[in-house]
């Protein structure tokens, strides 16, 4: 299988974490691409008309997307417990959806700040996106501790990726303030080998990488 990926995309990171946890490293070849809604550059538009990553090309040649579909598919191959059966399934999938919602809002803020000219940026719109993140963090602190303490499955892994993305792109907002239980939980999950092995990094921090457009467009 072939995964269209980048080293900064948090949605790709979800899939990378699942691959690691499921022991599928040898079955998935990763192809690094770049692009944005303004310019798809090398994003897989032929395989995914939305031009988004992650996109996974299966062994027969058909492609599947998005991260939730890919994670579910890969889990079905090698780690079914990632989506536990019974009533926990709906909590797991809701937690993953909540984590994805945090990511969507956080990514939209990044795009707004990077891709729009300064005069066209909307502060109220950015504030509205961050309000979604803040409400989700409050709900996680208040209502989700029991679920976070369950055996690790895709819900907690997706949340670990989402909180890691807030550190990566929005560290100045200090998501830990007012969320001590969540911060404590994150410290522990961030030590899992799958999360350690997939920490995002910017090409601009790598000596010798001067590919044009790369730093500007990465999520
Ligand atoms: N809902 C999608 C979101 C994927 C997504 O937004 N990926 C970003 C990179 S983090 C992307 O491909 N952006 C390019 C674009 O939107 O054109 C998923 O879960 O996979």
XYZ file of C-alpha atoms and ligand atoms in Angstrom:
239
model
C 0.000 0.000 0.000
C 1.056 3.577 -0.651
C 0.318 6.451 1.736
C 0.468 10.059 0.541
C 1.889 11.828 3.555
C 3.786 14.770 5.014
C 5.823 15.211 8.173
C 3.638 18.008 9.506
C 0.053 16.975 8.712
C -1.699 15.923 11.918
C -4.242 13.877 9.959
C -1.380 11.936 8.396
C 0.118 11.563 11.850
C -3.040 9.795 13.038
C -2.526 7.208 10.305
C 1.194 6.924 11.034
C 0.442 6.303 14.703
C -2.064 3.585 13.807
C 0.437 1.982 11.392
C 3.003 1.905 14.178
C 0.623 0.545 16.804
C -0.659 -2.122 14.400
C 2.854 -3.135 13.269
C 2.083 -2.390 9.615
C 5.273 -0.419 8.853
C 6.469 -2.933 6.254
C 3.189 -2.929 4.359
C 2.790 0.813 3.843
C 5.167 2.822 1.699
C 5.021 6.547 2.433
C 5.279 9.182 -0.260
C 5.977 12.721 0.962
C 3.964 15.415 -0.809
C 3.210 19.077 -0.282
C 0.494 21.574 -1.170
C -2.394 23.653 0.129
C -5.952 24.630 -0.838
C -4.390 27.462 -2.906
C -1.976 25.272 -4.805
C -2.098 21.454 -4.731
C 1.579 21.218 -5.845
C 2.150 17.445 -5.395
C -1.012 16.569 -3.421
C -2.681 13.402 -4.788
C -5.514 15.019 -6.774
C -5.765 12.063 -9.176
C -6.287 9.627 -6.297
C -8.410 11.939 -4.121
C -10.423 14.677 -5.856
C -10.335 16.715 -2.639
C -6.549 16.869 -2.975
C -5.999 16.108 0.695
C -3.685 13.926 2.679
C -3.711 11.327 4.066
C -4.765 9.294 1.031
C -4.048 5.574 0.947
C -3.720 3.586 -2.285
C -4.678 -0.025 -1.633
C -2.913 -3.042 -3.088
C -5.495 -3.356 -5.906
C -4.854 0.272 -6.920
C -8.000 1.925 -5.495
C -7.553 4.839 -3.122
C -9.315 5.542 0.169
C -9.462 8.695 2.289
C -9.837 10.444 4.857
C -7.861 9.739 8.055
C -10.834 8.166 9.843
C -11.573 5.812 6.968
C -7.903 4.904 6.540
C -7.401 4.273 10.257
C -10.495 2.095 10.394
C -9.337 0.158 7.331
C -5.782 -0.422 8.591
C -7.083 -1.373 12.031
C -9.310 -4.006 10.402
C -6.168 -5.572 8.900
C -4.017 -5.825 11.980
C -5.396 -4.186 15.145
C -9.191 -4.514 15.421
C -9.083 -3.459 19.087
C -8.345 0.080 17.879
C -12.126 0.289 17.386
C -13.500 -1.816 20.252
C -16.787 -3.640 19.821
C -19.896 -2.849 21.843
C -20.878 0.429 23.506
C -17.239 1.611 23.671
C -17.201 1.875 19.880
C -19.443 4.961 19.836
C -17.434 6.700 22.548
C -14.230 5.832 20.694
C -15.525 7.177 17.398
C -16.946 10.294 19.057
C -13.622 10.930 20.764
C -11.825 10.552 17.435
C -14.342 12.942 15.843
C -13.761 15.446 18.660
C -9.997 15.205 18.169
C -10.461 15.661 14.414
C -12.656 18.695 15.069
C -9.894 20.236 17.164
C -7.507 19.566 14.301
C -9.806 21.025 11.666
C -10.243 24.268 13.610
C -6.529 24.488 14.457
C -5.567 23.858 10.823
C -8.001 26.478 9.543
C -6.306 29.039 11.790
C -2.922 28.043 10.357
C -4.246 28.377 6.804
C -5.897 31.733 7.576
C -2.641 33.137 8.916
C -0.397 31.646 6.256
C -2.371 31.603 3.072
C -4.414 34.816 3.247
C -2.776 38.183 2.691
C -2.596 40.138 5.968
C -5.350 42.603 4.979
C -7.851 39.810 4.292
C -7.432 37.874 7.530
C -10.437 37.814 9.840
C -9.741 38.005 13.576
C -13.355 37.153 14.557
C -13.225 34.088 12.330
C -9.934 32.974 13.887
C -11.427 33.589 17.345
C -14.454 31.480 16.372
C -12.203 28.591 15.338
C -10.231 28.805 18.559
C -13.500 28.907 20.540
C -14.288 25.463 19.103
C -10.921 24.176 20.304
C -11.405 25.773 23.736
C -14.880 24.263 24.166
C -13.598 20.840 23.133
C -10.720 21.082 25.635
C -13.162 22.046 28.410
C -15.423 19.105 27.555
C -12.467 16.712 27.501
C -11.327 17.943 30.905
C -14.807 17.686 32.398
C -16.492 14.689 30.760
C -13.933 12.359 29.219
C -11.536 11.316 32.001
C -13.178 7.866 32.323
C -12.818 7.168 28.618
C -9.224 8.391 28.507
C -8.365 5.911 31.272
C -9.607 2.912 29.223
C -7.188 0.689 27.264
C -5.662 2.750 24.469
C -7.544 2.683 21.181
C -8.000 5.080 18.278
C -9.905 7.708 20.282
C -7.064 8.375 22.710
C -4.433 8.177 19.947
C -6.290 10.743 17.836
C -6.553 13.021 20.864
C -2.820 12.619 21.549
C -2.163 13.726 17.965
C -4.537 16.696 18.284
C -2.930 17.961 21.498
C 0.499 17.460 19.942
C -0.599 19.620 16.998
C -1.682 22.400 19.370
C 1.842 22.312 20.816
C 3.356 22.264 17.332
C 1.402 25.127 15.741
C -0.356 27.008 18.553
C 1.992 26.750 21.521
C 1.495 30.454 22.363
C -2.141 29.729 23.258
C -1.126 27.397 26.104
C -3.915 24.805 25.848
C -2.782 23.269 29.178
C -3.980 26.302 31.179
C -7.243 25.338 32.879
C -6.933 21.697 31.779
C -4.655 20.059 34.349
C -6.069 16.521 34.059
C -5.835 16.567 30.284
C -2.299 17.956 30.423
C -1.293 15.189 32.806
C -2.898 12.541 30.612
C -1.143 13.953 27.525
C 2.280 13.807 29.210
C 1.791 10.061 29.599
C 0.338 9.209 26.191
C 2.956 11.333 24.412
C 5.575 8.865 25.656
C 4.114 5.974 23.671
C 6.583 4.781 21.020
C 4.032 5.367 18.235
C 3.676 9.021 19.226
C 7.398 9.512 19.816
C 8.172 8.021 16.396
C 5.785 10.369 14.585
C 6.477 13.784 16.160
C 5.851 16.441 13.476
C 8.749 18.479 12.193
C 9.155 21.362 9.788
C 11.396 20.916 6.764
C 12.664 24.431 7.427
C 14.319 23.130 10.591
C 16.286 20.535 8.678
C 19.709 21.636 7.487
C 20.063 21.303 3.729
C 16.349 21.230 2.837
C 15.599 24.257 0.692
C 12.870 22.856 -1.550
C 10.822 25.752 -2.948
C 7.369 26.231 -1.461
C 7.784 23.492 1.058
C 7.933 25.487 4.248
C 5.139 27.863 3.255
C 2.620 25.211 2.333
C 3.013 22.504 4.935
C 0.166 22.132 7.403
N -10.826 15.246 7.139
C -9.537 14.998 6.516
C -8.693 16.242 6.624
C -7.373 16.103 5.866
C -6.680 17.454 5.666
O -7.276 18.524 5.825
N -5.396 17.378 5.300
C -4.654 18.590 5.012
C -3.226 18.456 5.514
S -3.200 18.435 7.274
C -4.601 18.757 3.511
O -4.445 17.821 2.785
N -4.739 20.017 3.050
C -4.677 20.356 1.674
C -5.972 20.974 1.209
O -6.898 21.132 2.006
O -6.032 21.294 0.022
C -8.874 13.785 7.175
O -9.277 13.418 8.291
O -8.022 13.151 6.549
